[in-house]
């Protein structure tokens, strides 16, 4: 690891104010004054095609790394290191010490790599030329996750590099493809020790609706294959008796769901969902469901998407229609993706799917079932001081109460971080929103969401520091012996 201990002070300090409405106005005004610079830095960062997938050049990824390091130095981060692990770009690690021994430490996470852009013909503008759209900017990675890198930067600038809490920054460079860093934090717990962490790799359920994500479903993959003949045979001469491998496979796959589309695999956990969720109209639009096509499954959308299982056929090996011969198919294979309840053990969930498939004997023919990788889900504890501070901060930023949601996606690093700092509260919020087209063509970020996220980050560290002062019996005086800004 390489270290740079130089300290460059950047930005202005946040001024103190004792009135709630006035305090909010002061903070918002100071964030608004920063927004032109933050937007310019976001455009610079989003113009770099930092795709950390095999087959893509590594130089742009390192260029994004170097730009962020420079921005953090200018924001006043006194200690910046790089964590170098095999087969992954460097992880940016930064520290700002607590302003006094009683102040808490907050770890801030984001990533600087992006998904591949996909087909350029599907984009309304070049994916790595940040382009204005109504209320925001369009580019690959501008929401996921470069907006959240900039949100962290904005909070640091607001406090002139001296926030009222200790800060640890972790910004990695291969989150989208997968990285050995996912498993690294528990091996170095001292480095990641903190009282709370903000995992900024997601955002609001919908624009303008402040959202805390409290659950992540787990995930695993399973491959199912069938071999029935040594080679294809004429369907006229042999069809009707010769076993068709594709028919066998399709019959097995059909057992995974009941007539309503609910997962029918015994042993997979499903609970009711009582938090906020999408309307059906919102979800149909987000999922691009064709007009007249019904959704599958029963129960609330939250239950189907977050607190219950989902099995998806994500790949199928079979003869293509264009080149199909009139022959009985000898071999077929499918790859399945299982998403499961945040509390369910990942090995148990995978075993339930494997057991169900191995029990199938379509037409008396067995299946070959190969388990793949599996990763755990996550559910946050929500009753502690960090969550209290976050609820206050999100309401201050957006002007309305925050909602709790879960997500069907997985962020493997969250579990590694939680193992490294098991007592820390884990908060998941950020500048993205569910309508930003992440991983899809024409990804965009709304500048109002970025601005409000910076406000929320700044208000969160202020409230969290104040809570610790109050809990320690201090009088809540601003400044921590003159070392930190407060509102």
Coordinates of C-alpha atoms in Angstrom, one line a residue:
X1 CA 0.0 0.0 0.0
X2 CA 1.2 3.5 -0.8
X3 CA 0.4 6.4 1.5
X4 CA 0.1 10.1 1.0
X5 CA -0.2 12.0 4.3
X6 CA -0.3 15.5 2.8
X7 CA -3.2 17.7 3.9
X8 CA -4.8 20.1 1.6
X9 CA -7.6 22.1 3.1
X10 CA -10.5 22.7 0.6
X11 CA -13.9 24.3 0.8
X12 CA -15.5 26.5 3.5
X13 CA -16.5 25.5 7.0
X14 CA -20.1 25.1 7.9
X15 CA -21.3 27.8 10.1
X16 CA -23.2 27.2 13.4
X17 CA -26.9 27.9 13.7
X18 CA -29.2 27.1 16.6
X19 CA -32.6 27.3 14.8
X20 CA -33.9 24.2 13.0
X21 CA -35.4 25.9 10.0
X22 CA -32.6 28.4 9.8
X23 CA -30.0 25.6 10.2
X24 CA -31.6 23.7 7.3
X25 CA -31.6 26.8 5.2
X26 CA -28.0 27.4 5.9
X27 CA -26.9 23.9 5.0
X28 CA -29.0 23.8 1.8
X29 CA -27.7 27.2 0.7
X30 CA -24.1 26.0 1.2
X31 CA -24.7 22.8 -0.7
X32 CA -26.3 24.9 -3.5
X33 CA -23.2 27.0 -3.7
X34 CA -21.1 23.8 -4.2
X35 CA -23.3 22.3 -6.9
X36 CA -21.7 23.8 -10.0
X37 CA -18.3 22.5 -9.0
X38 CA -19.8 19.1 -8.1
X39 CA -21.5 18.8 -11.4
X40 CA -18.4 19.7 -13.2
X41 CA -16.4 17.0 -11.3
X42 CA -19.2 14.5 -12.0
X43 CA -19.0 15.2 -15.7
X44 CA -15.2 14.8 -15.7
X45 CA -15.5 11.5 -13.9
X46 CA -18.3 10.2 -16.0
X47 CA -16.4 10.9 -19.2
X48 CA -13.9 8.3 -18.2
X49 CA -14.9 4.8 -19.5
X50 CA -13.7 3.0 -16.3
X51 CA -15.0 -0.5 -17.2
X52 CA -13.2 -3.1 -15.1
X53 CA -14.4 -6.1 -17.1
X54 CA -12.1 -8.6 -18.9
X55 CA -11.2 -7.4 -22.4
X56 CA -11.4 -3.7 -21.6
X57 CA -8.3 -1.5 -21.2
X58 CA -7.2 -0.9 -17.6
X59 CA -5.9 2.6 -18.3
X60 CA -9.3 4.4 -18.0
X61 CA -10.0 2.6 -14.7
X62 CA -6.7 3.9 -13.3
X63 CA -7.4 7.3 -14.7
X64 CA -10.7 7.4 -12.7
X65 CA -8.8 6.3 -9.6
X66 CA -6.3 9.1 -10.0
X67 CA -8.9 11.7 -10.5
X68 CA -10.8 10.7 -7.4
X69 CA -7.6 10.7 -5.3
X70 CA -6.8 14.2 -6.5
X71 CA -10.4 15.4 -5.7
X72 CA -10.2 13.9 -2.2
X73 CA -6.8 15.5 -1.5
X74 CA -8.2 18.9 -2.6
X75 CA -11.2 18.3 -0.3
X76 CA -8.9 18.0 2.7
X77 CA -8.5 14.3 3.2
X78 CA -5.1 14.1 5.0
X79 CA -4.5 10.4 4.6
X80 CA -5.0 8.5 1.3
X81 CA -3.8 5.0 0.6
X82 CA -4.3 2.4 -2.0
X83 CA -5.2 -1.2 -1.2
X84 CA -3.7 -3.4 -3.9
X85 CA -5.2 -6.9 -4.2
X86 CA -4.6 -9.5 -6.9
X87 CA -6.7 -9.2 -10.1
X88 CA -8.5 -6.0 -9.2
X89 CA -7.8 -2.3 -9.6
X90 CA -6.6 -0.4 -6.6
X91 CA -9.1 0.4 -3.8
X92 CA -8.9 4.0 -2.6
X93 CA -8.7 4.2 1.2
X94 CA -8.8 7.5 3.0
X95 CA -9.0 8.7 6.6
X96 CA -9.9 11.8 8.4
X97 CA -9.4 11.4 12.2
X98 CA -12.2 12.1 14.6
X99 CA -12.1 15.7 15.8
X100 CA -12.0 14.5 19.4
X101 CA -11.7 11.1 21.1
X102 CA -15.5 10.9 21.9
X103 CA -16.6 11.5 18.3
X104 CA -17.9 8.5 16.2
X105 CA -16.3 7.3 13.0
X106 CA -18.3 6.8 9.8
X107 CA -17.1 4.7 6.9
X108 CA -18.3 5.9 3.4
X109 CA -18.3 3.5 0.5
X110 CA -18.8 3.9 -3.2
X111 CA -17.1 2.5 -6.4
X112 CA -15.5 4.2 -9.4
X113 CA -15.9 1.4 -12.0
X114 CA -18.9 1.1 -14.3
X115 CA -20.9 -1.4 -16.3
X116 CA -20.1 -1.8 -20.0
X117 CA -22.2 0.5 -22.1
X118 CA -23.7 -2.1 -24.3
X119 CA -24.9 -1.4 -27.8
X120 CA -24.2 2.2 -28.7
X121 CA -27.2 2.2 -31.0
X122 CA -29.5 2.1 -28.0
X123 CA -28.1 5.2 -26.5
X124 CA -29.5 8.7 -27.3
X125 CA -26.0 10.2 -26.9
X126 CA -22.5 8.7 -26.6
X127 CA -22.4 6.8 -23.3
X128 CA -19.2 8.5 -22.2
X129 CA -20.1 12.0 -23.2
X130 CA -22.1 13.4 -20.2
X131 CA -25.1 15.0 -21.8
X132 CA -27.8 17.2 -20.3
X133 CA -31.3 15.8 -19.9
X134 CA -34.3 17.4 -18.2
X135 CA -33.2 17.8 -14.6
X136 CA -30.0 15.9 -14.9
X137 CA -27.2 14.3 -16.9
X138 CA -27.0 11.1 -19.0
X139 CA -23.9 8.8 -19.2
X140 CA -22.8 5.3 -18.4
X141 CA -22.0 5.1 -14.7
X142 CA -23.1 8.7 -13.9
X143 CA -25.7 7.3 -11.4
X144 CA -24.1 3.9 -10.6
X145 CA -21.9 4.8 -8.9
X146 CA -20.1 8.0 -9.7
X147 CA -22.9 10.2 -8.4
X148 CA -22.3 8.7 -5.0
X149 CA -18.6 9.3 -5.2
X150 CA -19.4 12.9 -5.8
X151 CA -21.9 13.0 -3.0
X152 CA -19.2 11.9 -0.5
X153 CA -17.0 14.5 -2.0
X154 CA -19.6 17.2 -1.6
X155 CA -20.1 16.5 2.1
X156 CA -16.3 16.7 2.7
X157 CA -16.2 20.0 0.8
X158 CA -19.1 21.4 2.9
X159 CA -17.1 20.8 6.1
X160 CA -13.8 22.0 4.7
X161 CA -12.3 18.6 5.2
X162 CA -13.1 18.7 8.9
X163 CA -16.5 17.0 9.5
X164 CA -17.8 16.5 13.1
X165 CA -17.1 12.8 12.9
X166 CA -14.1 10.7 12.0
X167 CA -14.3 9.5 8.3
X168 CA -13.0 6.4 6.6
X169 CA -13.4 6.3 2.8
X170 CA -13.5 3.1 0.8
X171 CA -13.9 3.6 -3.0
X172 CA -13.3 0.4 -5.0
X173 CA -12.6 -0.1 -8.7
X174 CA -14.2 -3.5 -9.7
X175 CA -17.5 -3.7 -8.0
X176 CA -19.5 -4.3 -11.1
X177 CA -17.6 -7.4 -12.3
X178 CA -16.8 -8.8 -8.9
X179 CA -13.6 -8.4 -6.9
X180 CA -11.6 -10.2 -4.3
X181 CA -12.1 -7.1 -2.2
X182 CA -15.6 -8.5 -1.3
X183 CA -13.9 -10.9 1.0
X184 CA -11.0 -8.7 2.2
X185 CA -12.4 -6.5 5.0
X186 CA -12.7 -9.2 7.6
X187 CA -9.0 -10.0 7.1
X188 CA -8.1 -6.4 8.1
X189 CA -10.8 -5.4 10.7
X190 CA -8.8 -2.6 12.2
X191 CA -8.7 -0.7 9.0
X192 CA -12.5 -0.9 8.6
X193 CA -13.5 -0.4 12.2
X194 CA -16.2 2.2 12.5
X195 CA -19.4 3.1 14.4
X196 CA -21.6 3.4 11.2
X197 CA -21.1 2.9 7.5
X198 CA -22.9 4.5 4.6
X199 CA -22.9 2.1 1.6
X200 CA -23.7 4.5 -1.2
X201 CA -24.4 2.2 -4.1
X202 CA -28.1 2.7 -4.5
X203 CA -30.7 5.3 -3.9
X204 CA -34.4 6.2 -3.7
X205 CA -37.4 4.1 -4.6
X206 CA -38.5 6.9 -6.8
X207 CA -37.2 10.5 -7.4
X208 CA -38.1 12.8 -4.5
X209 CA -38.8 9.9 -2.1
X210 CA -36.1 9.6 0.5
X211 CA -35.3 5.9 1.0
X212 CA -33.3 3.7 3.3
X213 CA -32.6 0.2 1.9
X214 CA -32.7 -2.2 4.8
X215 CA -32.6 -5.6 3.1
X216 CA -30.7 -7.3 0.2
X217 CA -31.7 -10.7 -1.1
X218 CA -29.1 -13.4 -1.4
X219 CA -28.2 -15.0 -4.7
X220 CA -27.0 -18.2 -6.2
X221 CA -26.7 -19.9 -9.6
X222 CA -27.4 -23.5 -10.6
X223 CA -26.9 -25.3 -13.9
X224 CA -29.3 -28.1 -15.0
X225 CA -28.5 -30.3 -18.0
X226 CA -30.0 -33.3 -19.7
X227 CA -28.4 -35.9 -22.1
X228 CA -30.7 -38.4 -23.7
X229 CA -29.1 -39.5 -27.0
X230 CA -25.6 -39.8 -28.3
X231 CA -26.5 -37.6 -31.3
X232 CA -29.5 -36.1 -33.0
X233 CA -32.0 -38.4 -34.7
X234 CA -34.6 -37.8 -37.4
X235 CA -37.7 -36.5 -35.7
X236 CA -40.0 -38.3 -38.2
X237 CA -38.4 -41.7 -37.8
X238 CA -37.6 -41.5 -34.1
X239 CA -39.8 -38.8 -32.6
X240 CA -42.5 -40.1 -30.2
X241 CA -40.3 -42.7 -28.6
X242 CA -36.8 -41.3 -28.6
X243 CA -36.5 -39.0 -25.5
X244 CA -36.2 -35.3 -26.5
X245 CA -33.7 -33.7 -24.0
X246 CA -35.2 -30.3 -24.5
X247 CA -38.7 -31.5 -23.6
X248 CA -37.3 -33.2 -20.5
X249 CA -35.6 -30.0 -19.4
X250 CA -38.6 -27.8 -20.1
X251 CA -40.8 -30.2 -18.1
X252 CA -38.4 -29.9 -15.1
X253 CA -38.2 -26.2 -15.3
X254 CA -42.0 -25.9 -15.3
X255 CA -42.0 -27.4 -11.8
X256 CA -40.2 -24.4 -10.3
X257 CA -43.4 -22.2 -10.3
X258 CA -47.0 -22.9 -9.6
X259 CA -49.9 -21.9 -11.8
X260 CA -49.8 -18.3 -10.5
X261 CA -46.1 -17.9 -11.1
X262 CA -45.1 -18.2 -7.4
X263 CA -41.9 -20.2 -6.7
X264 CA -42.9 -23.7 -5.8
X265 CA -39.6 -25.0 -4.4
X266 CA -40.0 -26.3 -0.9
X267 CA -37.7 -24.8 1.7
X268 CA -37.3 -21.3 0.3
X269 CA -38.4 -18.6 2.8
X270 CA -41.1 -16.1 2.0
X271 CA -42.5 -13.5 4.4
X272 CA -45.0 -10.7 4.0
X273 CA -43.6 -7.3 3.2
X274 CA -45.0 -4.3 5.2
X275 CA -42.7 -1.5 4.0
X276 CA -42.9 0.8 1.0
X277 CA -43.1 -0.6 -2.5
X278 CA -43.8 0.2 -6.1
X279 CA -47.2 0.7 -7.5
X280 CA -48.0 -1.8 -10.2
X281 CA -48.0 1.0 -12.8
X282 CA -44.5 2.1 -11.7
X283 CA -43.2 -1.5 -11.8
X284 CA -44.6 -2.3 -15.2
X285 CA -42.9 0.8 -16.6
X286 CA -39.6 0.1 -14.8
X287 CA -39.6 -3.5 -16.0
X288 CA -40.8 -2.6 -19.6
X289 CA -43.6 -5.1 -19.4
X290 CA -45.5 -5.1 -22.6
X291 CA -49.1 -3.9 -22.6
X292 CA -51.6 -6.6 -21.8
X293 CA -49.0 -9.0 -20.3
X294 CA -49.8 -9.7 -16.7
X295 CA -47.2 -9.8 -13.9
X296 CA -46.5 -13.2 -12.4
X297 CA -46.9 -14.3 -8.8
X298 CA -49.2 -13.3 -6.0
X299 CA -48.9 -11.1 -2.9
X300 CA -47.5 -7.6 -2.7
X301 CA -44.8 -6.5 -5.1
X302 CA -42.5 -6.0 -2.1
X303 CA -43.1 -9.7 -1.1
X304 CA -42.4 -10.9 -4.7
X305 CA -39.4 -8.7 -5.2
X306 CA -37.7 -8.5 -1.8
X307 CA -39.0 -10.8 1.0
X308 CA -39.7 -13.9 -1.1
X309 CA -37.7 -16.0 -3.5
X310 CA -37.4 -15.6 -7.3
X311 CA -36.1 -18.2 -9.8
X312 CA -35.1 -17.0 -13.2
X313 CA -33.9 -19.0 -16.3
X314 CA -31.0 -16.7 -17.3
X315 CA -29.5 -19.0 -20.0
X316 CA -30.6 -21.9 -22.2
X317 CA -28.5 -24.1 -24.5
X318 CA -30.8 -25.5 -27.2
X319 CA -30.9 -25.5 -31.0
X320 CA -31.7 -22.0 -32.4
X321 CA -34.8 -21.6 -34.4
X322 CA -33.2 -20.2 -37.5
X323 CA -30.9 -23.2 -37.9
X324 CA -33.1 -25.9 -36.5
X325 CA -33.1 -29.4 -38.1
X326 CA -36.0 -31.9 -38.0
X327 CA -34.3 -33.9 -35.3
X328 CA -34.9 -35.1 -31.8
X329 CA -32.6 -33.0 -29.5
X330 CA -30.0 -35.0 -27.6
X331 CA -28.8 -32.4 -25.2
X332 CA -30.1 -29.3 -23.4
X333 CA -28.9 -27.1 -20.6
X334 CA -30.2 -24.2 -18.5
X335 CA -28.6 -21.8 -16.1
X336 CA -30.8 -20.6 -13.2
X337 CA -30.5 -17.6 -10.9
X338 CA -32.1 -17.9 -7.5
X339 CA -32.7 -14.8 -5.3
X340 CA -33.7 -15.6 -1.7
X341 CA -34.8 -14.0 1.5
X342 CA -32.2 -11.8 3.3
X343 CA -32.3 -14.0 6.4
X344 CA -32.1 -17.4 4.7
X345 CA -28.8 -19.2 4.9
X346 CA -27.3 -19.2 1.3
X347 CA -26.2 -22.8 1.4
X348 CA -29.6 -23.8 2.7
X349 CA -31.3 -21.9 -0.1
X350 CA -29.1 -23.3 -2.8
X351 CA -29.6 -26.8 -1.4
X352 CA -33.4 -26.4 -1.5
X353 CA -33.3 -25.6 -5.3
X354 CA -30.8 -28.4 -6.0
X355 CA -32.8 -31.0 -4.1
X356 CA -36.0 -30.0 -5.9
X357 CA -34.4 -30.3 -9.3
X358 CA -32.6 -33.6 -8.5
X359 CA -36.0 -35.1 -7.4
X360 CA -37.5 -34.5 -10.8
X361 CA -37.6 -37.4 -13.3
X362 CA -39.5 -36.1 -16.3
X363 CA -40.5 -39.2 -18.3
X364 CA -38.3 -41.2 -15.9
X365 CA -35.2 -39.4 -17.0
X366 CA -32.8 -37.9 -14.4
X367 CA -31.2 -34.4 -14.5
X368 CA -27.6 -33.4 -13.9
X369 CA -27.7 -30.5 -11.4
X370 CA -24.5 -28.5 -10.7
X371 CA -24.6 -25.9 -7.9
X372 CA -22.8 -22.7 -8.6
X373 CA -21.6 -19.8 -6.4
X374 CA -23.9 -18.4 -3.7
X375 CA -23.8 -15.2 -1.7
X376 CA -25.7 -14.2 1.4
X377 CA -28.4 -11.6 1.7
X378 CA -28.4 -8.9 4.3
X379 CA -30.8 -7.2 6.7
X380 CA -29.8 -4.1 8.6
X381 CA -30.5 -3.3 12.2
X382 CA -32.6 -0.1 12.2
X383 CA -33.1 1.0 15.8
X384 CA -29.7 2.6 16.6
X385 CA -28.4 6.2 16.7
X386 CA -27.1 6.1 13.2
X387 CA -30.6 5.3 11.9
X388 CA -32.1 7.9 14.0
X389 CA -29.7 10.5 12.6
X390 CA -30.3 9.2 9.0
X391 CA -34.1 9.6 9.3
X392 CA -33.6 13.2 10.5
X393 CA -31.1 13.9 7.7
X394 CA -33.2 12.4 4.9
X395 CA -36.3 14.3 6.0
X396 CA -34.2 17.5 6.2
X397 CA -32.9 16.9 2.6
X398 CA -36.1 15.9 0.9
X399 CA -38.7 17.5 3.1
X400 CA -40.6 14.3 3.8
X401 CA -40.3 11.2 5.9
X402 CA -38.0 8.5 4.7
X403 CA -39.3 5.1 3.6
X404 CA -37.8 1.7 4.2
X405 CA -37.4 -0.6 1.2
X406 CA -35.4 -3.7 0.3
X407 CA -33.8 -4.7 -3.0
X408 CA -33.6 -7.9 -4.9
X409 CA -30.1 -7.1 -6.0
X410 CA -27.0 -8.1 -4.1
X411 CA -24.0 -6.1 -2.8
X412 CA -21.6 -8.9 -1.6
X413 CA -19.3 -6.4 0.0
X414 CA -21.9 -5.4 2.5
X415 CA -21.6 -8.7 4.3
X416 CA -17.8 -8.4 4.3
X417 CA -17.9 -5.0 5.8
X418 CA -20.5 -6.1 8.4
X419 CA -18.1 -9.0 9.4
X420 CA -15.2 -6.6 9.7
X421 CA -17.2 -4.2 11.9
X422 CA -20.0 -6.3 13.4
X423 CA -21.1 -3.6 15.9
X424 CA -21.4 -0.9 13.2
X425 CA -24.8 0.2 11.9
X426 CA -25.1 -0.2 8.1
X427 CA -27.0 2.4 6.1
X428 CA -27.7 2.1 2.4
X429 CA -28.8 5.3 0.7
X430 CA -27.5 7.5 -2.1
X431 CA -28.1 9.6 -5.2
X432 CA -29.4 7.0 -7.6
X433 CA -33.1 6.3 -8.0
X434 CA -34.9 3.2 -9.3
X435 CA -35.8 5.0 -12.6
X436 CA -32.2 6.0 -13.5
X437 CA -31.6 3.1 -15.9
X438 CA -28.6 1.7 -14.1
X439 CA -27.0 -1.1 -16.1
X440 CA -29.2 -0.1 -19.1
X441 CA -28.9 2.2 -22.0
X442 CA -29.4 6.0 -21.3
X443 CA -28.4 5.9 -17.6
X444 CA -29.1 9.2 -16.0
X445 CA -28.8 11.0 -12.7
X446 CA -31.0 13.8 -11.5
X447 CA -29.1 16.8 -10.1
X448 CA -31.9 17.3 -7.5
X449 CA -31.2 13.8 -6.1
X450 CA -27.4 14.4 -6.1
X451 CA -27.9 17.8 -4.3
X452 CA -30.3 16.3 -1.7
X453 CA -27.9 13.4 -1.1
X454 CA -25.1 15.8 -0.3
X455 CA -27.5 17.7 2.1
X456 CA -28.4 14.3 3.7
X457 CA -24.8 13.2 4.1
X458 CA -23.9 16.5 5.7
X459 CA -26.9 16.5 8.0
X460 CA -26.3 12.9 8.9
X461 CA -22.8 13.4 10.2
X462 CA -24.0 16.5 12.1
X463 CA -26.8 14.6 13.8
X464 CA -24.8 11.5 14.4
X465 CA -22.0 13.5 16.1
X466 CA -24.6 15.4 18.2
X467 CA -26.2 12.1 19.3
X468 CA -22.8 10.8 20.5
X469 CA -22.2 14.0 22.4
X470 CA -25.5 13.8 24.1
X471 CA -25.1 10.2 24.9
X472 CA -21.7 11.0 26.5
X473 CA -23.2 13.6 28.7
X474 CA -21.7 16.7 26.9
X475 CA -23.6 19.9 26.5
X476 CA -23.7 19.6 22.7
X477 CA -21.5 22.6 22.1
X478 CA -20.5 23.0 18.5
X479 CA -17.0 22.5 17.2
X480 CA -15.5 19.6 19.2
X481 CA -12.9 21.8 20.9
X482 CA -12.8 23.9 17.9
X483 CA -11.8 21.2 15.5
X484 CA -15.0 20.4 13.5
X485 CA -17.8 22.4 11.8
X486 CA -21.4 21.9 12.9
X487 CA -24.8 23.2 11.9

